[in-house]
PDB file of C-alpha atoms in Angstrom:
ATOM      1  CA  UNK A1329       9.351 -42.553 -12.635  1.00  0.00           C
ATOM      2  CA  UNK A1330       9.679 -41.905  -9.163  1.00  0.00           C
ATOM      3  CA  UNK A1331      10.680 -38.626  -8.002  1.00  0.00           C
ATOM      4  CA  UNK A1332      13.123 -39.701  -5.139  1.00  0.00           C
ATOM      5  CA  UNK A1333      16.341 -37.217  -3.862  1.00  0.00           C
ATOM      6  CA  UNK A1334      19.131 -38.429  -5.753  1.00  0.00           C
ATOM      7  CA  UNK A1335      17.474 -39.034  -8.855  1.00  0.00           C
ATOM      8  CA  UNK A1336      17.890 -36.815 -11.885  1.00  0.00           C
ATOM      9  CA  UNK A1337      14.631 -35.004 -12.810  1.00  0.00           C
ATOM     10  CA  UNK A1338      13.345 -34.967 -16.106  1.00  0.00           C
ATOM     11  CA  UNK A1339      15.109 -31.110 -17.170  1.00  0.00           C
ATOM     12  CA  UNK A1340      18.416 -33.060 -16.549  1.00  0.00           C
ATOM     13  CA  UNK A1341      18.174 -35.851 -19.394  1.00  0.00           C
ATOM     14  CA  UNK A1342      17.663 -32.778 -22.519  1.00  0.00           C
ATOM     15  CA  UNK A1343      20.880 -32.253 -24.263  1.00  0.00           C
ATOM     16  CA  UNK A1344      23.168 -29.463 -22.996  1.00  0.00           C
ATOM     17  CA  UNK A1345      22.706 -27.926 -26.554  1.00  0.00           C
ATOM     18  CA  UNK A1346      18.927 -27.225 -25.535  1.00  0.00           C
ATOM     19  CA  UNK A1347      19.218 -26.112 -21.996  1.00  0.00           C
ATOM     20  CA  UNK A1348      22.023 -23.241 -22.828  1.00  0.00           C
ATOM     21  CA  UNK A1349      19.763 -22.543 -26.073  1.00  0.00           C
ATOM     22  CA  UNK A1350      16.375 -21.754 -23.702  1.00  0.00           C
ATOM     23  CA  UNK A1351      18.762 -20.094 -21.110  1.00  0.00           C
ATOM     24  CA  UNK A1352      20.040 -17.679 -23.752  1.00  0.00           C
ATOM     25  CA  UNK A1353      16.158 -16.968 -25.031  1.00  0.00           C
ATOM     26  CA  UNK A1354      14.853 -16.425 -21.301  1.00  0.00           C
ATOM     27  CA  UNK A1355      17.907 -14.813 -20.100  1.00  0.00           C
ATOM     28  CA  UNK A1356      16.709 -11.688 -22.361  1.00  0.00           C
ATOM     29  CA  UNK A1357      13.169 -11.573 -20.175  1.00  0.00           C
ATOM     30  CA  UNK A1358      14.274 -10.300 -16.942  1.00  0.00           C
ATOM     31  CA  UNK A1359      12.035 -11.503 -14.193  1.00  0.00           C
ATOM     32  CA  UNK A1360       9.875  -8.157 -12.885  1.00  0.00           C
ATOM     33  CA  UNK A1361      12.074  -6.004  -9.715  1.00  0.00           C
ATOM     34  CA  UNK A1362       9.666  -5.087  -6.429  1.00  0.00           C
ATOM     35  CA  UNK A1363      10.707  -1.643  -7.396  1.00  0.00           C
ATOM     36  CA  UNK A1364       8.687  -2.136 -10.512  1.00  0.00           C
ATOM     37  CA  UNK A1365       5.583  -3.041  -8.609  1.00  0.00           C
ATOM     38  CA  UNK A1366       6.608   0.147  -6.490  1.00  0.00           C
ATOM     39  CA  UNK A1367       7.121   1.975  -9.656  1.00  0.00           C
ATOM     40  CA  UNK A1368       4.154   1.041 -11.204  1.00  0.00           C
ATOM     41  CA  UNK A1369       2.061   1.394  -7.397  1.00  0.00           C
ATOM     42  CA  UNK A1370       3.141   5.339  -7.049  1.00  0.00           C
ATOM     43  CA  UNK A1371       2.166   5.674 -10.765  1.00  0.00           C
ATOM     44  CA  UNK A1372      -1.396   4.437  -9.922  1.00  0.00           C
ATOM     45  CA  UNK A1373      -1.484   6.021  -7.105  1.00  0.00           C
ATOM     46  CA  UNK A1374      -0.633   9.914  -8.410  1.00  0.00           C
ATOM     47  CA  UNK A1375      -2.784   9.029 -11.781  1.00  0.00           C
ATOM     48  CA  UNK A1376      -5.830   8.009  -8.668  1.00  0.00           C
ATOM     49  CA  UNK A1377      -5.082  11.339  -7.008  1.00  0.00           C
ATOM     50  CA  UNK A1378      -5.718  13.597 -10.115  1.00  0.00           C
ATOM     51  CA  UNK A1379      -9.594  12.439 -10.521  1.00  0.00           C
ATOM     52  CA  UNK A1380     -12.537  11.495  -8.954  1.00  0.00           C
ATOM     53  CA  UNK A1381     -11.706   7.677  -9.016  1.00  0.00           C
ATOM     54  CA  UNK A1382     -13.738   6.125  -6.575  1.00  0.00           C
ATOM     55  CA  UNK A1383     -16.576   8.163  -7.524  1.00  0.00           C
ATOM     56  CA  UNK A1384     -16.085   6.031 -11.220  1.00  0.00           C
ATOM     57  CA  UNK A1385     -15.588   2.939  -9.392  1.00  0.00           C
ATOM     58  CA  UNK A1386     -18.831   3.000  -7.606  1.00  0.00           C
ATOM     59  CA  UNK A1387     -20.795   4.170 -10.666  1.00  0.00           C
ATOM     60  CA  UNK A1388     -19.378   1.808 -12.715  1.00  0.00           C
ATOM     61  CA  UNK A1389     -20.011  -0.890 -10.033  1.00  0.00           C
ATOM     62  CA  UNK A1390     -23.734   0.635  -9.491  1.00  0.00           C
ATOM     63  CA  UNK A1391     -24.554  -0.461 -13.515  1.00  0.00           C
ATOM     64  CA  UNK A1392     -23.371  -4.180 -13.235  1.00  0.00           C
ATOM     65  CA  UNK A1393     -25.736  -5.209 -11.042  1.00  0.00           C
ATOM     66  CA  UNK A1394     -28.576  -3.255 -12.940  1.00  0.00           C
ATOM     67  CA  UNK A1395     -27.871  -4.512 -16.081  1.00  0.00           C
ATOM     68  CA  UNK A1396     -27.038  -8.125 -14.541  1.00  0.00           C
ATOM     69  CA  UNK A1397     -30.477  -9.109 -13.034  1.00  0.00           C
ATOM     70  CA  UNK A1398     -32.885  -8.628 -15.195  1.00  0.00           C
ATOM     71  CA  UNK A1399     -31.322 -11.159 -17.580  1.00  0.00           C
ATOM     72  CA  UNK A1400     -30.576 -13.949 -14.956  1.00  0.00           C
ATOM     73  CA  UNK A1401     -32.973 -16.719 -13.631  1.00  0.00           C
ATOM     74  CA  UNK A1402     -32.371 -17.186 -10.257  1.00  0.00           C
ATOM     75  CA  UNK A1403     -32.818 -19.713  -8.273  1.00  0.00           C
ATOM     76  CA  UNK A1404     -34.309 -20.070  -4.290  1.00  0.00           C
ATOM     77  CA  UNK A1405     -34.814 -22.897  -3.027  1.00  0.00           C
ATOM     78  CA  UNK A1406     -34.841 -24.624  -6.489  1.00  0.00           C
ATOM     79  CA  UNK A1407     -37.641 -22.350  -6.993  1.00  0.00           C
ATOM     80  CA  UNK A1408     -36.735 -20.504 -10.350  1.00  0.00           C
ATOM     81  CA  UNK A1409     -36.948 -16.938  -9.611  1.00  0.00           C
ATOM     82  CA  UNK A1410     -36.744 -14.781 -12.672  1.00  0.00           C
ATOM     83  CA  UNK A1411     -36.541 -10.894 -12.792  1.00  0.00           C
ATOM     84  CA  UNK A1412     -37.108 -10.579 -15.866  1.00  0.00           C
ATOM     85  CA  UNK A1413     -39.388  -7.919 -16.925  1.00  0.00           C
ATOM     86  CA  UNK A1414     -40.795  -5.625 -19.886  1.00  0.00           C
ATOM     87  CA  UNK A1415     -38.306  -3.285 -18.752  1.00  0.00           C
ATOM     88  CA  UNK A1416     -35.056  -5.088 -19.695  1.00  0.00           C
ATOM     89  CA  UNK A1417     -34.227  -2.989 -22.231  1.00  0.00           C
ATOM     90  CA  UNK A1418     -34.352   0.130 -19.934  1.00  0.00           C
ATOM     91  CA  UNK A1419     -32.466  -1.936 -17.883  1.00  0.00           C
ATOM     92  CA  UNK A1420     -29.805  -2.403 -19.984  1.00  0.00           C
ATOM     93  CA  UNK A1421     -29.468   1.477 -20.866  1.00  0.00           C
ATOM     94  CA  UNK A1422     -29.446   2.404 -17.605  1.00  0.00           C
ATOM     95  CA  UNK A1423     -27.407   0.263 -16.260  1.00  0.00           C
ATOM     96  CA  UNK A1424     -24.775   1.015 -19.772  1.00  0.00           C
ATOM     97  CA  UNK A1425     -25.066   4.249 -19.137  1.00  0.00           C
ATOM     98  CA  UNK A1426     -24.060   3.804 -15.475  1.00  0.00           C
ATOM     99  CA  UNK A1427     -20.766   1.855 -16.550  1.00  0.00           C
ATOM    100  CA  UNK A1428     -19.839   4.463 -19.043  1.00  0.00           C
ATOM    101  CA  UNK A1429     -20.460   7.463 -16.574  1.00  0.00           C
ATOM    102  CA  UNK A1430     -18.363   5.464 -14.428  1.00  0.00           C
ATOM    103  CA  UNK A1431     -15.710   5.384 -16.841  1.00  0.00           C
ATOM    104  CA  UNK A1432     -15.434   9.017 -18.152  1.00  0.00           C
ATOM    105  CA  UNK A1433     -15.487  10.327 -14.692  1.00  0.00           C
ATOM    106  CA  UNK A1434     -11.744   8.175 -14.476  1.00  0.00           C
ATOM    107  CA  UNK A1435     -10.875   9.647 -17.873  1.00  0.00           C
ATOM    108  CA  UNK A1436     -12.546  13.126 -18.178  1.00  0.00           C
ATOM    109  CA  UNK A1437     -12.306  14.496 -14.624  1.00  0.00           C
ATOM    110  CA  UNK A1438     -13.313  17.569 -16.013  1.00  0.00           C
ATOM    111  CA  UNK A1439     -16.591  16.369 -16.596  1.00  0.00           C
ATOM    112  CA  UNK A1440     -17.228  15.057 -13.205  1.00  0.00           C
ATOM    113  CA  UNK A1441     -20.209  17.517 -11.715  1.00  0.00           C
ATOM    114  CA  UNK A1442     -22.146  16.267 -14.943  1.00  0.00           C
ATOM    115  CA  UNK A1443     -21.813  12.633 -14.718  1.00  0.00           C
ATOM    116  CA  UNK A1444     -22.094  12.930 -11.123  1.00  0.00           C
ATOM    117  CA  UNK A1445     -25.499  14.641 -10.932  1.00  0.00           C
ATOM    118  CA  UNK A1446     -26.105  11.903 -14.451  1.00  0.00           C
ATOM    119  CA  UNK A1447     -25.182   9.146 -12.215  1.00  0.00           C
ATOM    120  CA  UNK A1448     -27.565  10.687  -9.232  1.00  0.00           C
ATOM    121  CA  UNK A1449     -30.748  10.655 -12.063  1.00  0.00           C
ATOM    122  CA  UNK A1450     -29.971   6.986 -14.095  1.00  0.00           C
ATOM    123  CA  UNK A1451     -29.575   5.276 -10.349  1.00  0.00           C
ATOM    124  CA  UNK A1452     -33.343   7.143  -9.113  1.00  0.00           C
ATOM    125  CA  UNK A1453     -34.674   5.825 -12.287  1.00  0.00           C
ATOM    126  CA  UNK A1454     -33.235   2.306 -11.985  1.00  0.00           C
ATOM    127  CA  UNK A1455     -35.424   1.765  -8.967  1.00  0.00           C
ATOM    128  CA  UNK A1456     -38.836   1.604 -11.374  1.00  0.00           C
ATOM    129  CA  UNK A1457     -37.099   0.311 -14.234  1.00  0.00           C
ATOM    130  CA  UNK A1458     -35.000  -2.186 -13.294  1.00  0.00           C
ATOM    131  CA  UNK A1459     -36.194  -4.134 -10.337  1.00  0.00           C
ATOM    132  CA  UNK A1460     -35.837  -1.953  -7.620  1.00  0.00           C
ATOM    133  CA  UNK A1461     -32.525  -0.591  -8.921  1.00  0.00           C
ATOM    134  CA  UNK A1462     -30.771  -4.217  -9.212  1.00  0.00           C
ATOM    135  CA  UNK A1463     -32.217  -4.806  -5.551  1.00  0.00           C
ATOM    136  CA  UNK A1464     -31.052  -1.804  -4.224  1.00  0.00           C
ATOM    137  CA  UNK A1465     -27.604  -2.911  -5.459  1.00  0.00           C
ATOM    138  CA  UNK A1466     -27.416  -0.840  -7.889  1.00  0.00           C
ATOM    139  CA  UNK A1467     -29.381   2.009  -6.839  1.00  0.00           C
ATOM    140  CA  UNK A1468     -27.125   2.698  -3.551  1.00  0.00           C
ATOM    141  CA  UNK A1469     -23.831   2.442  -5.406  1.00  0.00           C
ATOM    142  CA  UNK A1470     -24.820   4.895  -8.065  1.00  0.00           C
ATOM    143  CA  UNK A1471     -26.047   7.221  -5.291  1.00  0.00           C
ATOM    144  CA  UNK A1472     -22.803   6.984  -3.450  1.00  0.00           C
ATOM    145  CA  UNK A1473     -21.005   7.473  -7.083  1.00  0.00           C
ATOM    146  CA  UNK A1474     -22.512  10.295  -8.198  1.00  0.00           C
ATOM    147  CA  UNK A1475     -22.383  12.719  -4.748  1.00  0.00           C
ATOM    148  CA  UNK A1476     -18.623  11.481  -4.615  1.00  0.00           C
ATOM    149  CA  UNK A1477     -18.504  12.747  -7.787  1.00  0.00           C
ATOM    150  CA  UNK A1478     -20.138  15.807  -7.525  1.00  0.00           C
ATOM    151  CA  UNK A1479     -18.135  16.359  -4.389  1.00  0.00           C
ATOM    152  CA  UNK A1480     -14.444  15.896  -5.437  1.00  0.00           C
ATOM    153  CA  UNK A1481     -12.161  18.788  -6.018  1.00  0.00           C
ATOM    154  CA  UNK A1482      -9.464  18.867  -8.398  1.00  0.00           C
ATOM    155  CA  UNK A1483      -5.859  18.996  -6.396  1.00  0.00           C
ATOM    156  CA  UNK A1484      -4.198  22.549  -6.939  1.00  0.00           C
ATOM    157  CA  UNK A1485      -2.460  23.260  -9.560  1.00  0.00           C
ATOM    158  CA  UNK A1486       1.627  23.327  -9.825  1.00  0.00           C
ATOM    159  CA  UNK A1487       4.078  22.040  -7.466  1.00  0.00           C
ATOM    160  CA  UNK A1488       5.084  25.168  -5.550  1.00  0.00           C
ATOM    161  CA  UNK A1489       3.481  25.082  -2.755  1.00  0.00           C
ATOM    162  CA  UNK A1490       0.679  23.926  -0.502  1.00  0.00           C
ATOM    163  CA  UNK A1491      -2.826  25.184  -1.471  1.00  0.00           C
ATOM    164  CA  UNK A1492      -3.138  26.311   2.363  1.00  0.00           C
ATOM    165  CA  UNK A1493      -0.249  28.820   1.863  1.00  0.00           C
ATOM    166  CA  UNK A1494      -1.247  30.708  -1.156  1.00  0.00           C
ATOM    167  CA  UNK A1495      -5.001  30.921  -0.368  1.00  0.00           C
ATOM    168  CA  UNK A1496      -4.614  32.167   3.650  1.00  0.00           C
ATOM    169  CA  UNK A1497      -3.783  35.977   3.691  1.00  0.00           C
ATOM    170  CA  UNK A1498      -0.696  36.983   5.694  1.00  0.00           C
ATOM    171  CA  UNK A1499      -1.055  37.728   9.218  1.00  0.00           C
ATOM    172  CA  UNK A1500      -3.065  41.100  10.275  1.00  0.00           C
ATOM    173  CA  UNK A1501      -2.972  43.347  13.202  1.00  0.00           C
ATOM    174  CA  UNK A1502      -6.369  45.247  12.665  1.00  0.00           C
ATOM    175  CA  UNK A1503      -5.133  47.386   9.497  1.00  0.00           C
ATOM    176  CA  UNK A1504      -6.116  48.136   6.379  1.00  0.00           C
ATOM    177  CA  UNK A1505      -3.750  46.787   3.921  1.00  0.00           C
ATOM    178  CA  UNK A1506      -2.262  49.657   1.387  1.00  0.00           C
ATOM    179  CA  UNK A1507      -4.966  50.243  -1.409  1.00  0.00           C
ATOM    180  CA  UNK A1508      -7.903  49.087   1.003  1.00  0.00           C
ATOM    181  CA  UNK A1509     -10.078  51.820   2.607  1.00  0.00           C
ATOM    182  CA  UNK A1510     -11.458  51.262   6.449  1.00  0.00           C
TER     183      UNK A1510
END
């Protein structure tokens, strides 16, 4: 059939019965609203805010590669390059371990100073274990990971206020305050 303007298309020759029948089914699915995406965006966004996510992201990213290369046969040239060592299975708890650090540091924030200085340890022992850290890779992601990690502060507590205007003291001019001696 030729598809020319002025030609009926193939949705137009199935019964009327059909077309107000799969109308009526699809008319209950509404299609999604931009301010769902912008819904769902600020949602991400203040649940991102509230923990140490890129500090996850690049720890989980930091055990792919490690746990990725010393299974694979690459290839150079058509030269057959595998990485393979005795090490694969430290390899592949190192670079588990990695992801799962990565992980609870999205969903226990709490616990972010320990999987961050956990992630610091794992990526250093990557580098002899598996193949220079999944060629450095691995190793430098993990690094990054855990001192973000390690580094992040928890936003202050309750809506109230700014952080800067309950922890800066009120404005002095040289005096004690009442209570403190001189």
């Amino acid at each position: 059939m030729l598809l020319t303007p002025g030609r009926a298309g193939a949705a137009s020759r199935l019964p009327r019965c059909s077309l107000s029948r799969a109308r009526a089914l699809l008319g209950s699915v509404r299609p999604p609203r931009r301010s769902d995406a912008a819904r769902a965006r600020r949602h991400f966004r203040a649940w991102r805010g509230r923990r140490p996510f890129w500090a996850g992201l690049f720890t989980l990213c930091a055990g792919l590669p490690i746990v990725y290369f010393p299974y694979v046969t690459l290839s150079l040239s058509g030269i057959p390059l595998a990485l393979s060592t005795t090490a694969g299975a430290g390899a592949l708890l190192t670079g588990t371990l990695l992801v799962v650090l990565g992980i609870a540091m999205w969903f226990r924030p709490q616990q972010r100073v320990f999987a961050g200085i956990t992630a610091l340890l794992l990526s250093l022992v990557s580098f002899p274990v598996a193949n220079f850290g999944g060629l450095f890779l691995g190793l430098f992601s993990g690094l990054i990971g855990g001192s973000l990690a390690c580094a992040w502060a928890a936003p202050p507590e309750g809506a109230g206020g700014t952080a800067a205007s309950r922890d800066v003291p009120g404005p002095s001019d040289g005096r004690p305050a009442a209570g403190e001696s001189s």
